[in-house]
Amino acid sequence: MLLTVHVWRQAAAEEPGGFETVHPVQATEDMSVLELLDAVNETLERQGDEPVSFDDGCREGICGKCGVTVDGVPHGPDRNRASCMQSLHAYRDGDEIFVEPMRAGALPVKKDLSVEKKSLRRVSKEAKFPVAMKALNTAGCISCGACIAACPNGSGQLFVGTMLKHLPPLARTPEERDERAAKVLDAADQEFGPCSLLGDCTEVCPAGLPLQNLTAVTRENLHRKFPDRYPAPQGPAPGE
């Protein structure tokens, strides 16, 4: 099938950007969004134009690098699937498709579809990076940033709540856990907006992280303010 692809072009974060129309682009229904971008770049190169810059990674849905927004939805229309695992089965010959970067203040554009995700790393660093990564990996989070892009407030509460929920078993003492959790919350307040409570984040999360993870942030804040009344969270139940 032949598609018309409107792809976002932007030279740098401080430069204005806009959609560039690429047509025709040869595609098949079983292609992924990233394979479509490969086809877009092949078309551009044949025309003598500069290829589109996008973040590429494992292409197996586990590294979190490749996220883009497809027709206004972070990652794409298939629920809980990374961009590299999104197929084109919903599109037909002659259709149009819009591809742009993930949109959030915490995810500034580097070039075209490529965004900077240092905000996620800065928050993770406050939990001591290897421990934070182990906590997120335990939960299945791939740190893709889709939850932030999906939230109208640019909140990272699903990401932060997931980290906090799986942090207790990895800390050596309750005091260490409290210290790390406090630093994570303070960093998150600097990087992300407040939770909208809409639940859009769970609709796009490739790991299918549950809405309940949002409450870990609330419980942690209550523990910080009223430690005698609200004991420290103990982490997920077995199997969570």
PDB file of C-alpha atoms in Angstrom, residues 61 74-87 203-208:
ATOM      1  CA  GLY A  61       9.906  -3.325  22.766  1.00  0.00           C
ATOM      2  CA  PRO A  74       2.240   8.293  22.242  1.00  0.00           C
ATOM      3  CA  HIS A  75       3.731   5.142  20.670  1.00  0.00           C
ATOM      4  CA  GLY A  76       0.671   4.644  18.445  1.00  0.00           C
ATOM      5  CA  PRO A  77      -2.940   3.431  18.320  1.00  0.00           C
ATOM      6  CA  ASP A  78      -2.287  -0.095  19.627  1.00  0.00           C
ATOM      7  CA  ARG A  79      -2.700   0.045  23.399  1.00  0.00           C
ATOM      8  CA  ASN A  80       0.303  -0.775  25.613  1.00  0.00           C
ATOM      9  CA  ARG A  81       2.766  -1.380  22.784  1.00  0.00           C
ATOM     10  CA  ALA A  82       6.064   0.391  22.115  1.00  0.00           C
ATOM     11  CA  SER A  83       6.494   2.258  18.834  1.00  0.00           C
ATOM     12  CA  CYS A  84       8.733  -0.456  17.419  1.00  0.00           C
ATOM     13  CA  MET A  85       5.994  -3.026  18.087  1.00  0.00           C
ATOM     14  CA  GLN A  86       3.139  -0.968  16.611  1.00  0.00           C
ATOM     15  CA  SER A  87       1.952  -2.388  13.292  1.00  0.00           C
ATOM     16  CA  GLU A 203      -3.330   3.479  28.232  1.00  0.00           C
ATOM     17  CA  VAL A 204      -0.011   3.974  26.443  1.00  0.00           C
ATOM     18  CA  CYS A 205       2.465   2.253  28.785  1.00  0.00           C
ATOM     19  CA  PRO A 206       4.151  -0.636  26.901  1.00  0.00           C
ATOM     20  CA  ALA A 207       4.581  -2.503  30.184  1.00  0.00           C
ATOM     21  CA  GLY A 208       0.886  -2.158  31.031  1.00  0.00           C
TER      22      GLY A 208
END
